[in-house]
Coordinates of C-alpha atoms in Angstrom, one line a residue:
X6 CA -30.7 10.8 -60.8
X7 CA -33.7 12.9 -60.3
X8 CA -34.0 16.2 -62.2
X9 CA -34.5 19.5 -60.5
X10 CA -37.7 19.8 -58.6
X11 CA -40.9 20.9 -60.2
X12 CA -40.4 24.2 -58.4
X13 CA -37.2 24.7 -60.4
X14 CA -38.9 23.8 -63.7
X15 CA -41.7 26.3 -63.0
X16 CA -39.3 29.2 -62.7
X17 CA -39.0 29.4 -66.4
X18 CA -37.1 27.6 -69.1
X19 CA -35.8 30.7 -70.9
X20 CA -33.9 32.0 -68.0
X21 CA -30.2 31.3 -67.2
X22 CA -29.3 28.9 -64.5
X23 CA -28.1 31.8 -62.4
X24 CA -31.5 33.4 -62.6
X25 CA -33.2 30.2 -61.7
X26 CA -30.9 29.6 -58.7
X27 CA -31.4 33.2 -57.6
X28 CA -35.2 32.9 -57.5
X29 CA -35.1 29.6 -55.7
X30 CA -32.6 31.0 -53.2
X31 CA -34.9 34.0 -52.6
X32 CA -37.8 31.7 -52.1
X33 CA -35.9 29.7 -49.5
X34 CA -34.9 32.9 -47.7
X35 CA -31.3 33.0 -48.9
X36 CA -30.9 35.4 -51.8
X37 CA -27.7 36.3 -53.6
X38 CA -25.8 39.5 -53.9
X39 CA -23.2 41.0 -56.1
X40 CA -21.7 39.6 -59.3
X41 CA -20.4 36.4 -57.6
X42 CA -23.8 34.9 -57.1
X43 CA -22.9 34.0 -53.6
X44 CA -25.8 33.8 -51.1
X45 CA -26.0 36.7 -48.7
X46 CA -26.4 34.3 -45.8
X47 CA -24.2 31.7 -44.2
X48 CA -21.7 31.0 -41.5
X49 CA -20.2 34.5 -41.6
X50 CA -23.5 36.4 -41.9
X51 CA -24.7 38.9 -39.3
X52 CA -28.0 40.1 -38.1
X53 CA -28.4 42.7 -40.8
X54 CA -27.5 40.2 -43.6
X55 CA -30.4 37.8 -43.0
X56 CA -34.2 37.8 -42.8
X57 CA -35.3 38.0 -39.1
X58 CA -36.7 34.4 -39.0
X59 CA -33.5 33.0 -40.3
X60 CA -31.3 35.1 -38.0
X61 CA -33.3 33.8 -35.0
X62 CA -32.5 30.3 -36.0
X63 CA -28.7 30.8 -36.6
X64 CA -27.6 33.5 -34.2
X65 CA -26.7 31.2 -31.4
X66 CA -26.1 28.0 -33.4
X67 CA -22.3 27.4 -33.4
X68 CA -22.4 25.2 -36.5
X69 CA -24.6 27.5 -38.7
X70 CA -22.9 30.7 -37.6
X71 CA -19.1 31.2 -37.6
X72 CA -19.5 34.2 -35.4
X73 CA -21.7 32.2 -32.9
X74 CA -19.1 29.4 -32.6
X75 CA -16.8 31.6 -30.7
X76 CA -19.4 32.0 -28.0
X77 CA -21.9 29.2 -27.9
X78 CA -21.6 25.4 -27.3
X79 CA -23.3 22.3 -28.7
X80 CA -23.7 18.7 -27.6
X81 CA -24.3 15.5 -29.4
X82 CA -26.1 12.5 -27.8
X83 CA -25.2 9.0 -29.1
X84 CA -28.6 7.4 -29.3
X85 CA -28.4 6.2 -33.0
X86 CA -26.0 3.3 -33.3
X87 CA -27.3 1.6 -36.5
X88 CA -26.5 2.8 -40.0
X89 CA -28.0 2.1 -43.4
X90 CA -25.0 2.7 -45.7
X91 CA -21.3 1.9 -45.6
X92 CA -18.8 4.7 -46.4
X93 CA -15.2 4.0 -47.2
X94 CA -14.1 6.8 -44.9
X95 CA -16.0 5.7 -41.9
X96 CA -15.4 3.2 -39.1
X97 CA -17.8 3.5 -36.2
X98 CA -16.1 2.9 -32.8
X99 CA -17.8 2.5 -29.5
X100 CA -16.2 2.7 -26.1
X101 CA -13.5 4.9 -27.6
X102 CA -12.3 7.9 -25.5
X103 CA -9.3 9.2 -27.4
X104 CA -10.2 9.7 -31.1
X105 CA -11.8 12.9 -32.3
X106 CA -13.7 12.3 -35.5
X107 CA -17.3 11.4 -36.6
X108 CA -18.7 8.0 -35.8
X109 CA -16.8 7.6 -32.5
X110 CA -18.4 7.6 -29.1
X111 CA -17.4 6.5 -25.5
X112 CA -20.8 5.1 -24.7
X113 CA -24.2 4.7 -26.3
X114 CA -27.3 6.2 -24.6
X115 CA -31.0 5.5 -24.4
X116 CA -33.4 8.4 -25.1
X117 CA -34.1 8.7 -21.4
X118 CA -30.4 8.8 -20.5
X119 CA -29.8 11.3 -23.3
X120 CA -32.5 13.6 -22.0
X121 CA -31.1 13.7 -18.5
X122 CA -27.6 14.3 -20.0
X123 CA -28.8 17.2 -22.0
X124 CA -30.4 18.8 -18.8
X125 CA -27.2 18.2 -16.9
X126 CA -25.0 19.7 -19.6
X127 CA -27.3 22.7 -20.2
X128 CA -27.4 23.4 -16.4
X129 CA -23.6 23.3 -16.2
X130 CA -22.8 25.0 -19.5
X131 CA -25.4 27.8 -19.9
X132 CA -24.1 28.8 -23.3
X133 CA -25.0 25.3 -24.7
X134 CA -27.8 26.1 -27.1
X135 CA -27.9 23.2 -29.5
X136 CA -28.6 19.5 -29.2
X137 CA -27.6 17.4 -32.1
X138 CA -28.1 13.7 -33.0
X139 CA -25.3 12.6 -35.3
X140 CA -24.9 8.9 -34.8
X141 CA -22.7 7.1 -34.2
X142 CA -24.7 5.6 -37.0
X143 CA -27.5 7.5 -38.8
X144 CA -30.3 9.1 -36.8
X145 CA -32.9 8.2 -39.5
X146 CA -31.8 4.6 -39.5
X147 CA -32.8 4.8 -35.8
X148 CA -36.0 6.9 -36.0
X149 CA -37.7 5.7 -32.9
X150 CA -34.8 6.5 -30.6
X151 CA -34.0 9.7 -32.4
X152 CA -37.5 11.2 -32.3
X153 CA -38.2 9.9 -28.7
X154 CA -35.0 11.8 -27.7
X155 CA -36.3 15.0 -29.4
X156 CA -39.7 14.6 -27.8
X157 CA -38.2 14.3 -24.3
X158 CA -35.9 17.3 -24.7
X159 CA -38.5 19.5 -26.2
X160 CA -40.7 18.9 -23.2
X161 CA -38.0 19.6 -20.6
X162 CA -35.7 22.1 -22.3
X163 CA -37.7 24.1 -24.8
X164 CA -35.1 26.7 -25.4
X165 CA -32.6 24.3 -26.9
X166 CA -32.4 24.1 -30.6
X167 CA -32.8 20.6 -32.1
X168 CA -30.6 19.4 -34.9
X169 CA -29.8 16.2 -36.7
X170 CA -27.2 14.9 -39.2
X171 CA -28.0 12.3 -41.8
X172 CA -26.7 10.6 -44.8
X173 CA -30.1 11.3 -46.4
X174 CA -31.0 7.8 -47.6
X175 CA -34.1 7.6 -45.3
X176 CA -34.7 11.4 -45.3
X177 CA -37.7 11.8 -47.6
X178 CA -39.8 9.4 -45.5
X179 CA -39.1 11.3 -42.3
X180 CA -39.3 15.0 -43.3
X181 CA -42.9 15.3 -41.9
X182 CA -41.8 14.0 -38.6
X183 CA -38.7 16.2 -38.6
X184 CA -41.0 19.2 -39.1
X185 CA -43.5 17.9 -36.5
X186 CA -40.8 18.0 -33.8
X187 CA -39.6 21.5 -34.8
X188 CA -36.1 20.3 -35.8
X189 CA -35.0 23.6 -37.5
X190 CA -31.6 22.4 -38.6
X191 CA -30.7 19.3 -40.6
X192 CA -27.2 18.5 -42.0
X193 CA -27.0 16.1 -44.9
X194 CA -23.7 14.5 -45.9
X195 CA -23.6 14.6 -49.7
X196 CA -20.3 13.6 -51.4
X197 CA -21.5 13.2 -55.0
X198 CA -24.3 13.7 -57.4
X199 CA -22.8 11.4 -60.0
X200 CA -23.3 7.7 -59.1
X201 CA -20.1 6.7 -60.9
X202 CA -18.3 8.9 -58.3
X203 CA -20.5 7.6 -55.5
X204 CA -19.6 4.0 -56.3
X205 CA -16.0 4.7 -55.3
X206 CA -17.2 6.1 -51.9
X207 CA -20.1 3.8 -50.9
X208 CA -19.7 0.0 -51.2
X209 CA -23.3 -0.6 -50.3
X210 CA -26.6 0.8 -48.9
X211 CA -29.4 -1.1 -47.0
X212 CA -32.7 -0.1 -48.6
X213 CA -36.1 -1.8 -48.7
X214 CA -34.8 -4.6 -46.5
X215 CA -32.0 -5.6 -48.8
X216 CA -28.4 -4.7 -49.4
X217 CA -27.6 -2.9 -52.7
X218 CA -24.2 -2.5 -54.1
X219 CA -22.1 -0.3 -56.4
X220 CA -23.5 2.2 -58.9
X221 CA -27.1 1.3 -58.2
X222 CA -26.7 2.0 -54.5
X223 CA -25.1 5.4 -55.2
X224 CA -27.9 6.3 -57.6
X225 CA -30.6 5.5 -55.1
X226 CA -28.7 7.4 -52.4
X227 CA -28.2 10.6 -54.5
X228 CA -31.9 10.6 -55.6
X229 CA -33.0 10.4 -51.9
X230 CA -30.5 13.1 -50.8
X231 CA -31.6 15.6 -53.4
X232 CA -35.3 15.0 -52.9
X233 CA -34.9 15.1 -49.1
X234 CA -33.0 18.4 -49.3
X235 CA -35.8 19.9 -51.5
X236 CA -38.5 18.7 -49.1
X237 CA -36.8 20.2 -46.1
X238 CA -36.1 23.6 -47.7
X239 CA -39.7 23.8 -48.9
X240 CA -40.8 23.6 -45.2
X241 CA -38.4 26.3 -44.2
X242 CA -36.0 24.0 -42.4
X243 CA -32.4 25.2 -42.6
X244 CA -30.1 22.7 -44.3
X245 CA -26.3 22.4 -44.2
X246 CA -24.6 20.1 -46.6
X247 CA -21.4 18.3 -45.5
X248 CA -19.0 16.9 -48.1
X249 CA -15.8 15.0 -47.5
X250 CA -13.0 16.0 -49.9
X251 CA -11.3 12.9 -51.2
X252 CA -8.4 13.7 -53.5
X253 CA -8.5 12.0 -56.8
X254 CA -12.1 10.7 -56.3
X255 CA -14.5 13.6 -55.7
X256 CA -12.3 16.7 -55.1
X257 CA -13.1 18.3 -58.5
X258 CA -16.6 16.8 -58.5
X259 CA -17.5 18.7 -55.3
X260 CA -17.9 21.9 -57.4
X261 CA -20.8 20.2 -59.1
X262 CA -22.2 19.1 -55.8
X263 CA -22.0 22.7 -54.6
X264 CA -24.1 23.9 -57.5
X265 CA -26.6 21.1 -57.0
X266 CA -27.2 21.7 -53.3
X267 CA -27.4 25.5 -53.8
X268 CA -30.1 25.1 -56.5
X269 CA -32.1 23.2 -53.9
X270 CA -31.9 25.8 -51.2
X271 CA -29.1 24.6 -49.0
X272 CA -28.1 27.2 -46.5
X273 CA -24.4 26.3 -46.0
X274 CA -21.9 24.0 -47.7
X275 CA -19.2 22.4 -45.5
X276 CA -16.3 20.8 -47.3
X277 CA -14.3 18.8 -44.9
X278 CA -10.9 17.0 -45.3
X279 CA -10.9 13.2 -45.5
X280 CA -9.6 11.7 -42.3
X281 CA -7.7 8.6 -43.5
X282 CA -5.1 7.5 -40.9
X283 CA -4.5 3.8 -41.1
X284 CA -5.1 3.4 -37.4
X285 CA -8.7 4.3 -37.8
X286 CA -9.4 1.2 -39.7
X287 CA -11.4 2.7 -42.6
X288 CA -11.2 1.3 -46.1
X289 CA -9.6 4.5 -47.3
X290 CA -7.2 4.5 -44.4
X291 CA -6.1 1.0 -45.1
X292 CA -5.7 1.3 -48.8
X293 CA -3.5 4.4 -48.6
X294 CA -6.0 7.0 -49.8
X295 CA -4.5 10.4 -48.8
X296 CA -6.4 13.4 -47.4
X297 CA -6.0 16.9 -48.8
X298 CA -3.3 19.4 -47.8
X299 CA -4.4 22.6 -46.1
X300 CA -4.0 24.6 -49.3
X301 CA -5.8 22.1 -51.5
X302 CA -8.8 22.2 -49.1
X303 CA -8.8 26.0 -48.9
X304 CA -8.5 26.3 -52.7
X305 CA -11.6 24.1 -53.2
X306 CA -13.6 25.9 -50.5
X307 CA -12.6 29.3 -52.1
X308 CA -13.7 28.1 -55.6
X309 CA -17.1 27.0 -54.2
X310 CA -17.6 30.2 -52.2
X311 CA -18.4 32.0 -55.4
X312 CA -21.6 30.0 -55.6
X313 CA -22.7 29.9 -51.9
X314 CA -21.3 30.5 -48.4
X315 CA -19.0 27.9 -47.0
X316 CA -18.7 26.7 -43.5
X317 CA -15.0 26.9 -42.5
X318 CA -15.2 26.2 -38.8
X319 CA -16.3 22.6 -38.7
X320 CA -14.4 20.4 -36.2
X321 CA -15.6 17.0 -37.6
X322 CA -17.0 16.3 -34.1
X323 CA -17.4 13.0 -32.3
X324 CA -21.0 11.7 -32.0
X325 CA -20.9 12.4 -28.3
X326 CA -19.1 15.8 -28.3
X327 CA -19.9 18.4 -25.7
X328 CA -18.8 22.0 -25.4
X329 CA -17.6 24.8 -27.7
X330 CA -16.4 23.7 -31.1
X331 CA -12.8 22.8 -30.7
X332 CA -13.2 21.5 -27.2
X333 CA -14.7 18.3 -25.8
X334 CA -16.1 18.1 -22.3
X335 CA -17.9 14.7 -22.7
X336 CA -15.7 13.1 -20.1
X337 CA -17.3 15.3 -17.5
X338 CA -20.8 13.9 -18.3
X339 CA -20.5 10.1 -18.3
X340 CA -23.7 8.1 -17.8
X341 CA -22.6 7.1 -14.3
X342 CA -22.0 10.7 -13.3
X343 CA -25.2 12.2 -14.8
X344 CA -27.5 9.4 -13.4
X345 CA -26.2 10.3 -9.9
X346 CA -26.8 14.0 -10.4
X347 CA -29.7 16.1 -9.1
X348 CA -30.4 18.3 -12.0
X349 CA -32.4 21.5 -11.8
X350 CA -33.0 23.2 -15.1
X351 CA -33.0 26.9 -14.5
X352 CA -34.3 28.5 -17.8
X353 CA -34.1 32.1 -16.5
X354 CA -30.5 31.7 -15.4
X355 CA -29.6 30.3 -18.8
X356 CA -31.2 33.3 -20.5
X357 CA -29.4 35.8 -18.2
X358 CA -26.0 34.1 -19.0
X359 CA -26.7 34.2 -22.7
X360 CA -27.6 37.9 -22.5
X361 CA -24.1 38.5 -21.2
X362 CA -22.7 36.4 -24.0
X363 CA -24.5 38.6 -26.5
X364 CA -23.1 41.7 -24.9
X365 CA -19.5 40.3 -25.3
X366 CA -20.4 39.4 -28.9
X367 CA -21.4 42.9 -29.7
X368 CA -18.1 44.2 -28.2
X369 CA -16.2 41.9 -30.5
X370 CA -18.1 43.1 -33.6
X371 CA -17.7 46.7 -32.6
X372 CA -14.0 46.4 -32.1
X373 CA -13.5 44.7 -35.4
X374 CA -15.6 47.3 -37.3
X375 CA -13.7 50.2 -35.7
X376 CA -10.3 48.7 -36.6
X377 CA -11.5 47.7 -40.1
X378 CA -12.3 51.4 -40.8
X379 CA -8.6 52.1 -40.5
X380 CA -7.9 50.0 -43.6
X381 CA -9.7 52.6 -45.8
X382 CA -7.5 53.7 -48.6
X383 CA -5.7 50.3 -48.8
X384 CA -8.1 48.9 -51.4
X385 CA -5.5 48.7 -54.2
X386 CA -3.2 46.5 -52.2
X387 CA -3.4 42.9 -53.4
X388 CA -1.7 41.2 -50.5
X389 CA -3.2 38.4 -48.4
X390 CA -1.6 36.5 -45.5
X391 CA -2.7 33.8 -43.1
X392 CA -2.3 33.8 -39.3
X393 CA -2.9 31.1 -36.8
X394 CA -4.6 32.0 -33.4
X395 CA -4.5 30.2 -30.1
X396 CA -7.9 30.7 -28.5
X397 CA -10.2 29.2 -25.9
X398 CA -13.2 31.0 -27.4
X399 CA -15.1 34.3 -26.9
X400 CA -13.3 35.7 -29.9
X401 CA -10.1 36.5 -28.0
X402 CA -6.4 35.6 -28.2
X403 CA -6.6 33.7 -24.8
X404 CA -4.6 30.5 -25.1
X405 CA -1.0 29.6 -24.3
X406 CA 0.9 28.3 -27.2
X407 CA 1.9 25.1 -25.4
X408 CA -1.7 24.4 -24.3
X409 CA -3.3 24.8 -27.7
X410 CA -4.9 21.6 -29.2
X411 CA -5.9 23.6 -32.3
X412 CA -5.2 26.9 -34.0
X413 CA -7.8 29.0 -35.7
X414 CA -6.8 30.3 -39.1
X415 CA -7.6 33.8 -40.4
X416 CA -6.9 35.2 -43.8
X417 CA -6.0 38.9 -43.6
X418 CA -6.5 41.3 -46.5
X419 CA -7.6 44.9 -47.1
X420 CA -11.2 43.5 -46.7
X421 CA -10.3 42.6 -43.0
X422 CA -9.9 39.4 -41.1
X423 CA -11.7 36.3 -42.5
X424 CA -12.0 33.0 -40.6
X425 CA -11.0 30.3 -43.1
X426 CA -10.4 27.2 -41.0
X427 CA -8.6 25.5 -38.1
X428 CA -5.7 23.1 -37.6
X429 CA -5.7 20.4 -35.0
X430 CA -2.3 19.9 -33.4
X431 CA -0.7 17.7 -30.7
X432 CA -0.2 19.3 -27.4
X433 CA 3.2 20.9 -27.0
X434 CA 3.4 21.3 -23.2
X435 CA 3.6 17.9 -21.5
X436 CA 3.7 18.3 -17.7
X437 CA 6.2 21.1 -17.4
X438 CA 8.3 20.5 -20.5
X439 CA 8.0 21.0 -24.2
X440 CA 7.6 18.1 -26.6
X441 CA 9.9 18.8 -29.5
X442 CA 8.3 16.2 -31.8
X443 CA 4.9 17.9 -31.2
X444 CA 6.5 21.3 -32.1
X445 CA 7.6 19.9 -35.4
X446 CA 4.0 18.8 -36.2
X447 CA 2.7 22.2 -35.1
X448 CA 5.0 24.0 -37.4
X449 CA 4.0 21.8 -40.3
X450 CA 0.3 22.4 -39.4
X451 CA 0.7 26.2 -39.6
X452 CA 3.5 26.4 -42.2
X453 CA 1.4 28.5 -44.5
X454 CA 0.9 31.2 -41.9
X455 CA 2.9 34.4 -41.6
X456 CA 2.3 34.6 -37.8
X457 CA 0.8 32.8 -34.8
X458 CA -1.1 34.8 -32.2
X459 CA -0.8 33.5 -28.6
X460 CA -1.5 34.6 -25.1
X461 CA 1.9 33.4 -24.0
X462 CA 4.8 31.5 -25.5
X463 CA 8.1 30.2 -24.2
X464 CA 11.6 31.0 -25.6
X465 CA 12.4 27.7 -27.2
X466 CA 9.2 27.3 -29.3
X467 CA 9.4 31.1 -30.2
X468 CA 12.9 30.6 -31.6
X469 CA 11.9 27.6 -33.6
X470 CA 8.9 29.4 -35.1
X471 CA 11.1 32.3 -36.1
X472 CA 13.5 29.9 -37.8
X473 CA 10.5 28.5 -39.7
X474 CA 9.6 32.0 -40.9
X475 CA 6.5 32.2 -38.6
X476 CA 6.2 35.3 -36.5
X477 CA 5.2 34.5 -32.8
X478 CA 3.0 37.3 -31.6
X479 CA 2.0 37.6 -27.9
X480 CA 1.4 41.4 -27.7
X481 CA -2.4 40.9 -28.3
X482 CA -2.9 38.6 -25.3
X483 CA -6.5 38.4 -24.3
X484 CA -7.5 41.0 -26.9
X485 CA -10.2 40.5 -29.6
X486 CA -8.9 38.3 -32.4
X487 CA -10.1 40.2 -35.5
X488 CA -9.3 43.7 -34.1
X489 CA -5.8 42.5 -33.3
X490 CA -5.4 40.8 -36.6
X491 CA -6.3 43.9 -38.6
X492 CA -3.8 45.9 -36.5
X493 CA -1.1 43.4 -37.3
X494 CA -1.9 43.4 -41.0
X495 CA -1.7 47.2 -41.2
X496 CA 1.8 47.1 -39.7
X497 CA 2.7 44.3 -42.1
X498 CA 1.6 46.4 -45.1
X499 CA 3.6 49.4 -43.8
X500 CA 6.7 47.2 -43.5
X501 CA 6.2 45.9 -47.0
X502 CA 5.7 49.5 -48.4
X503 CA 8.8 50.7 -46.5
X504 CA 11.0 47.9 -47.8
X505 CA 11.5 46.5 -44.3
X506 CA 10.2 43.1 -45.3
X507 CA 9.4 41.5 -48.7
X508 CA 6.0 39.8 -49.0
X509 CA 6.3 36.2 -50.1
X510 CA 3.8 33.5 -50.5
X511 CA 4.2 30.8 -47.8
X512 CA 4.3 27.1 -48.5
X513 CA 1.6 24.5 -48.0
X514 CA 0.6 23.0 -44.6
X515 CA -0.4 19.6 -43.3
X516 CA -3.8 18.9 -42.1
X517 CA -3.2 16.9 -38.9
X518 CA -4.8 13.5 -39.4
X519 CA -6.3 11.9 -36.4
X520 CA -5.2 14.3 -33.7
X521 CA -6.1 12.7 -30.4
X522 CA -8.3 14.5 -27.9
X523 CA -6.4 13.1 -24.9
X524 CA -3.0 14.1 -26.3

């Protein structure tokens, strides 16, 4: 594997690794603060936490800013079907409308079709700010189609941010072209920096016109990933690293991956759970490799957060996803529909709408900060709880329990309300009645939560939640999530102090494998 870059070596051999990483991070525009060494930027950072040029890149990018993902939408266009590596957790499916995971699309597009689709979506969803190419193969294994798409969109919709996701094998040879097309955000999937670990994840790669197997393949892949990451950050391109947590294979090793990508200037690290249901037809799915539990995933993310900021709001999107994270509106924009549409791209109307979004965003932040101030004096209380929230977006508790396809998870402490993840679930309401089997899966998915916040909930599910020890809370309907959560936590602390309730650690929860978007 390649050593640290020459830039790293030039920092100084006598310094500690923490000092080296700090200087590199500062050079990349992502310094560290406090004793933890954690970068003072990332998915949870606000305007005052970042250099202006970085804030401008992330403020309305739903994948790079946890705060932005409540308000802004993204879309992926499926113009890149070919792939140059094989992953044991991946099975690319075309013409598939009901699975929500990477590598799956309903239809493949030409660059010209993709360009018109972007204009149609951006005209219909004015808060759509980011266009990503994430497959269903690898964008850089399809460079002509990928960069032609970017060229067309940059010419017709210049306000939309361009983004791509890659496995990194072909990255070094395309960095100059990425920079040329002003692609400001690149995500690299990096699951290992040790080829012995990589050989258990990647059966083969296709490189230099031949297929290479085993450890040799993994060694080439990690060399190219590390060099590509360095080259991108040297050019000021923001990089997010995705890693799939595979228990027993790379779960402990991902701490080392975290350190390696931070030292090379990565902006965010996103550790995702393995999706391994047998029906998906992946190698891991068919050989019984399990995914992590909710608490296993959170523990690993927490341990890495001491090194750099973690992305907690990833939805492991399809390669043709459209809309806010957590929703998929791609069925509204099929090729037949968009080719028949007369599309007028109104840039000024989009800007006006996004100005209103920013006003709402400021209200959310102000409400949270005002409520957070009321926790002053509680610093010595070492109690944390998780809550689940049913929301449609905009940072509000605005979804009915029975209509929720996912719950957002917040950790509450005397530091405030911290977004730590989400849980996909099967829909409870089925045409006027509740599906009891679905309710059982929902309870298992949020079993580690003390409460669930909803806009509305029926009597039957409310009773079952109470029996499971989960407090159903509908008093904050349509209010801001974080402000409401802090209010609830203050009351919880008061009840603990008054002896009304006893604080207990909740059990683990199940990460719902393969939740279907049409369920």
